[in-house]
Amino acid sequence: MEQIAQQIINWLALSSIYALLAIGFSLLFGVINVIQFSHGDVALTAPFIAMAVFASLGALLPGADLVVALIVAIFVVGVLGIVLERFLIRRFRTAPPMMALVATVALGIVLRELIRILYPDGSNPHPFPQLVPGSALSFGDVSLSWLVVAMMAVTGLLVAVLTWFLYRTGLGLRIRAVSQDIEMARMLAINPNLVFRVTFFVASVTGAVAGLFYASYVGLMRFDLGIIAGLLGFSAAVIGGLGNMAGAIIGSVVLAALDTLVQAVFPDGAAYRLVVAFVLVVLVLVFRPAGLLGRTVVEKV
Amino acid sequence: MSINRRLLILSSIALAALLAGPNAAMAQDKTVKIGFIGPLSGGNAHHGLAARNGFRLAVEHANASDLPFKIEPVILDDASDPPTGVNAALKLVNDRDVIGAIGHWNSPVALATTPVFNRSRVPFIIWGAISPRVTAQNLPFVTRVTPTLIAENAPLAETIANKGVKNLVILSDTSDYGKQNTLSFTELFEKAGGKIVAADAAPVGTTDFRAILTKLKAANAEGLYFGGVITEAGVVRKQMKELGMDVPMYGISGIYDPKFIEIAGDAAEGTIVGVRQAQDNPKADAMTKAYEAKKYPEPHSHYTMFAYDAVGILVDAMKKHGIDDKAALAKAIRDIKYDGVLGETTFDPTGQTQVSVAIMLFAVKDGKWVKM
Amino acid sequence: MKADGAPATKTFSTLRAGTVVIGSSLAVAAFLWAFITADSTIAVVALLVLLAAFFFGLERYPQAEAVVVRSFAEARVTAAIVWLVIVLGFPFLFGQNTYFLHLLVMCLIYSVLAIALNFQLGSANIPNFATGATYGIGAYCSALLALEFGWSFWATLPFAALAATLFGFIIGLPSMRTRDAYLALVTIACGVIIHQLLNNFEWTGGPQGLIGIPAPTLFGYSFASPLPVFGYTLPFQANFYYLALALLALSIVVANRLHQSRIGLAWNALRADEIAARAVGINVVWYKVLAFAVDAFLAAFAGVVYAFYISYIAPDNFTFLVSVTLMTMVIVGGMDNVIGVILGAFLLTLLPEKLRAFSDYRLLFYGLVVIAFLMIRPQGLLPQRLRSYGA
């Protein structure tokens, strides 16, 4: 019983990390129609930027808080998203999908290698602090850390803010307009480039939060964590239905459940995590191509 | 389009200027080359770079000593990718000046390249790859200075059992190394009167062990044996503490490293490892000092020592048996009795290093590895 | 490939066509030889600049290209003889250097894979990120048959191809229901699943793979022994050079036959407009699945040759990154242009080797080069040509 309770906590914690990553993938695909395969790598630059800022802040103003470093890191990753959109992704928006895929896979390599080369001793893994220390609840053999509580709270808050932003603000309306019909949006004097920029900023910021939580949750940052984070976040987005925020969240919850279940039930199950995730991806794409929550797209001739 | 073209031309000029830079190293009278291959980019670069620095240091030390020839190091990347490794190996063996080489952290890469070295009759010493299959083939030109370390499990298992510990769980990685550790430790510990109540494995590179640890915790064992390597060990230890799994963690030299304590943080306390005695050695201390004086950007690891001694063994054999007959050189390497930073190295008939089995236990106390 | 810039005149003498064919073919061979053997970084950069200048010139003076194309059309027999001599004699240029020969063998194997992928990506515009997996299935299937049951290379070949083709059909089936980005995702997923399973299963040797795959033999002659030709001995790699060459020739023939057949036309129609293709009665699903099957068939052959050549395979040989590299080869070379695809395969196989001077920065530069290329010349070095009918 206690074991099951603990596994449920593990599942919810994973769900929130996957959800934050999947929302980014989903948003980018929905608006820009590009699969940003290096989104995981963009997200996982955040812990490195945070620690670099923290280290240099410490030299400048002693006693500077880690929180400042985290905020700076999240903002920098957002700007990185805008830069990538402007100089790279935009060119592939109208190209065949595999061009964008190949380009973003190459971009992932470049980002990882840049972290490895630029960060001091970047080839080696480094510890990453537990952002919110302490245990919130310890009941028998079940323990719930404040970090997990914070992760779920922040994820909930971010989702609420994003929903409000997309459905209750003018900019959000324009984003949805571009995502539905870019030509029509353009005719209504909506600047699609601004919309792309904002979307990339929002997706990268969400990714950065996910990256910081991910590093903190596993207690480690390593330059190549973006690969696995990207693959899992992306699977979650596909399972839920690309371009659909509620879908991204449901997809994450389903994926995290399977992920936890495989490891908790089967011996050596950890080796089959990706297999399970991607079998589910294939099944969803074949039988419900628009995802668990997606709407069917009618072909325009 | 024309701006792009200009950009292309400009960047190719810049590239040319960049490439022309590090193109030194002209021939001297009696210069021979020895090669290094390892993962210098990609996911395992930290192991490769630490070993590469050890290789460079050893070549510098060899050149500073009284040698009848001058050694030029050749350093190549295998990117943990078997085809890239084969390319690198062939590049080395086709250079007539290359007398011998050391290489590889990844066992799959080593398994792909060792036939190349053997066929081309170039002595090759492995500093990292630990799969038993590498030396099981017994290729005459291939030797390995990395102990497979399974021997370290015996005294550890006995000591733990003698302390009255009855039940343990095992967590390992899914590589050959992890599997071998699980098998040998289970056998030894159960022979010593203990019982393994649960075992699980995860691939190298896993970072979230909570689901597995939750399952293992339910087995209510008195400790956890970890049969993997440093990074995963640190993460596991940290997450054990978080899940309230207040039992000791045991391991062998695969996790005996300051990096483990750095990653695990406070949680590292109470970790016990069995390590062979020779790691306590004045030569090793001297090498560490020299390494630190060089201010390499990467910290040293035990792979630094393996690479350092691999070069030492190669150079020693070259000094005593000359560099012309490579078959004799390979044989000389196998017959060597070399006193280096790893202690005394000799090879068994398959070219595998023979470790002295005297094992010491170390534990983490106040953020340091302390002899027990 | 340095054709003189004279405009194509109507009086095109056979003699002149012959000269152009021989000259340009020898120039290509000489360039390849220089690029493979170039060791100093300056030489490599100089050759790359030369190549860039050549393609720059080609775009500037399209009539030069027309001269070459027309010359090859006029002097078909000369061209065939010249190229036969070049490809058969090429290994002799490298003497006993096994490194250069090995690079050449790898270039040929990757060319076959790139041509295989081109059936989908180039002809039918179906993104397939699972070619690395079909390559792996071919390699593993043949290696397992050889190691477990002692089958010979030649016996495993058809079975490996069959197994991979079946797999091709399986990953091709979802193309009935998905397309574009979604189909790309299905193939990515399949590629990752196969790689992970190869890693996890006991019987595939796990992460450490399969060792000791025996060299092929033909009438008692082992491919692992040096090749004697007219009293001259070539290293054993030459055997595999000729084997891979035969495979590449087969692939080119298959590619050309398919391109000129109804199937090739149907694929091109799919690429142009799937709905229109369906409207004129093309069985869209069948042709899509067929593209996957043909890809898998050829990729499996390449996998078998690789496995028996290196005598060792591991899951790491067949990662998602391999599929992406193959994709890049096709895009860089020029989609639906067999010569372009081969050029792309040669360039991207040799480039990482030539970037070794960068040491730790190798992977970074590789990524940057790929991105730069996709941005500057997305249509590829040799873009697709219009179909021409009649004389």
Coordinates of C-alpha atoms in Angstrom, one line a residue, chain B residues 1 4-5 7-9 12-13 15-23 40-42 49 52 56 75-94 96 106-113 115 119-120 131 133 137 174-177 179 203 298, chain C residues 39-42 44-45 48-49 52 56 59-60 96-100 102-103 106 110 196 199-202 205-212 224-225 236-237 306 309-312 314 316-317 319 322 349 353-354 356-363 365 375-379:
Chain B
M1 CA 21.2 34.6 -52.4
N4 CA 24.6 34.0 -48.7
R5 CA 27.3 33.3 -51.2
L7 CA 28.9 34.6 -46.4
L8 CA 29.9 31.1 -47.7
I9 CA 33.1 32.4 -49.2
S12 CA 35.4 29.3 -45.9
I13 CA 38.3 31.7 -45.7
L15 CA 37.8 28.2 -41.8
A16 CA 41.0 28.0 -43.8
A17 CA 42.7 30.5 -41.5
L18 CA 41.5 28.5 -38.5
L19 CA 42.7 25.2 -39.8
A20 CA 46.1 26.5 -40.8
G21 CA 46.7 27.4 -37.2
P22 CA 47.4 24.2 -35.2
N23 CA 49.4 22.6 -37.8
L40 CA 36.4 13.1 -27.0
S41 CA 33.0 14.4 -28.1
G42 CA 29.4 13.3 -27.3
L49 CA 39.1 13.6 -22.0
R52 CA 43.5 11.8 -23.1
R56 CA 49.4 13.5 -22.9
I75 CA 45.0 11.8 -30.6
L76 CA 41.8 10.7 -32.3
D77 CA 38.1 10.8 -31.4
D78 CA 35.8 7.8 -31.6
A79 CA 32.7 9.6 -30.4
S80 CA 31.5 6.4 -28.7
D81 CA 30.5 5.2 -32.2
P82 CA 31.9 1.9 -33.5
P83 CA 32.3 3.0 -37.2
T84 CA 34.0 6.2 -36.2
G85 CA 36.3 4.1 -34.0
V86 CA 37.2 1.8 -36.9
N87 CA 38.0 4.8 -39.0
A88 CA 40.3 6.1 -36.3
A89 CA 42.0 2.7 -35.9
L90 CA 42.6 2.3 -39.6
K91 CA 44.0 5.9 -39.7
L92 CA 46.5 4.9 -37.0
V93 CA 47.6 1.6 -38.4
N94 CA 48.2 3.1 -41.8
R96 CA 54.1 3.8 -40.6
N106 CA 33.1 1.9 -24.9
S107 CA 33.3 -1.8 -25.2
P108 CA 31.4 -1.9 -28.5
V109 CA 34.0 0.4 -30.0
A110 CA 36.8 -1.7 -28.6
L111 CA 35.2 -4.9 -29.9
A112 CA 35.0 -3.3 -33.4
T113 CA 38.6 -2.0 -33.5
P115 CA 40.5 -7.0 -34.9
R119 CA 45.3 -7.8 -38.2
S120 CA 47.6 -4.9 -38.8
S131 CA 33.6 -6.0 -21.3
R133 CA 34.5 -10.2 -24.3
Q137 CA 39.1 -13.3 -28.0
T174 CA 22.5 -3.2 -17.9
S175 CA 26.0 -3.2 -19.4
D176 CA 28.3 -6.2 -19.3
Y177 CA 30.0 -4.7 -16.3
K179 CA 25.6 -7.8 -15.3
P203 CA 20.6 1.4 -18.6
E298 CA 38.9 18.3 -16.9
Chain C
D39 CA 46.0 14.8 -44.9
S40 CA 47.0 18.4 -44.0
T41 CA 44.1 20.6 -43.1
I42 CA 45.2 23.2 -45.7
V44 CA 41.4 19.6 -47.2
V45 CA 40.2 23.2 -47.1
L48 CA 36.6 22.0 -50.3
V49 CA 37.0 25.6 -51.6
A52 CA 32.4 25.1 -53.6
F56 CA 29.2 28.0 -57.8
E59 CA 25.1 27.6 -61.2
R60 CA 26.6 30.6 -62.9
Q96 CA 48.7 -0.8 -49.4
N97 CA 46.9 1.9 -47.5
T98 CA 43.9 0.2 -45.8
Y99 CA 42.6 3.4 -44.2
F100 CA 41.9 5.0 -47.6
H102 CA 38.3 1.5 -45.9
L103 CA 36.9 5.0 -46.3
M106 CA 32.3 3.0 -46.2
Y110 CA 26.5 4.7 -47.4
Q196 CA 16.3 -0.1 -28.0
N199 CA 20.1 -3.1 -26.9
N200 CA 17.8 -5.0 -24.6
F201 CA 17.5 -8.5 -26.0
E202 CA 19.8 -11.2 -24.8
G205 CA 24.1 -9.7 -27.6
G206 CA 22.8 -6.7 -25.8
P207 CA 24.7 -3.4 -25.9
Q208 CA 27.9 -5.2 -26.7
G209 CA 26.5 -6.7 -29.9
L210 CA 27.7 -9.7 -31.9
I211 CA 31.4 -10.4 -32.4
G212 CA 33.3 -12.7 -34.8
A224 CA 39.6 -11.7 -45.5
S225 CA 42.7 -12.6 -47.5
F236 CA 41.7 -7.5 -48.1
Q237 CA 39.6 -4.4 -48.0
Y306 CA 28.8 -4.0 -43.4
Y309 CA 33.1 -6.5 -43.6
I310 CA 33.7 -5.2 -40.0
S311 CA 32.9 -8.7 -38.5
Y312 CA 31.3 -7.0 -35.6
A314 CA 26.5 -3.4 -32.1
D316 CA 25.2 1.8 -31.6
N317 CA 25.9 1.3 -35.3
T319 CA 21.1 4.7 -34.0
V322 CA 22.5 7.3 -38.5
T349 CA 31.2 10.1 -45.0
E353 CA 37.1 12.1 -41.1
K354 CA 38.6 15.3 -42.5
R356 CA 39.5 15.2 -37.2
A357 CA 41.9 18.2 -36.9
F358 CA 39.2 19.9 -34.8
S359 CA 39.5 17.1 -32.2
D360 CA 36.9 17.8 -29.5
Y361 CA 35.0 20.3 -31.7
R362 CA 34.4 17.7 -34.4
L363 CA 30.8 17.0 -33.6
F365 CA 31.4 21.6 -36.6
M375 CA 20.1 27.1 -45.0
I376 CA 22.3 28.1 -47.9
R377 CA 21.4 25.4 -50.4
P378 CA 18.3 23.4 -49.4
Q379 CA 17.8 22.1 -52.9

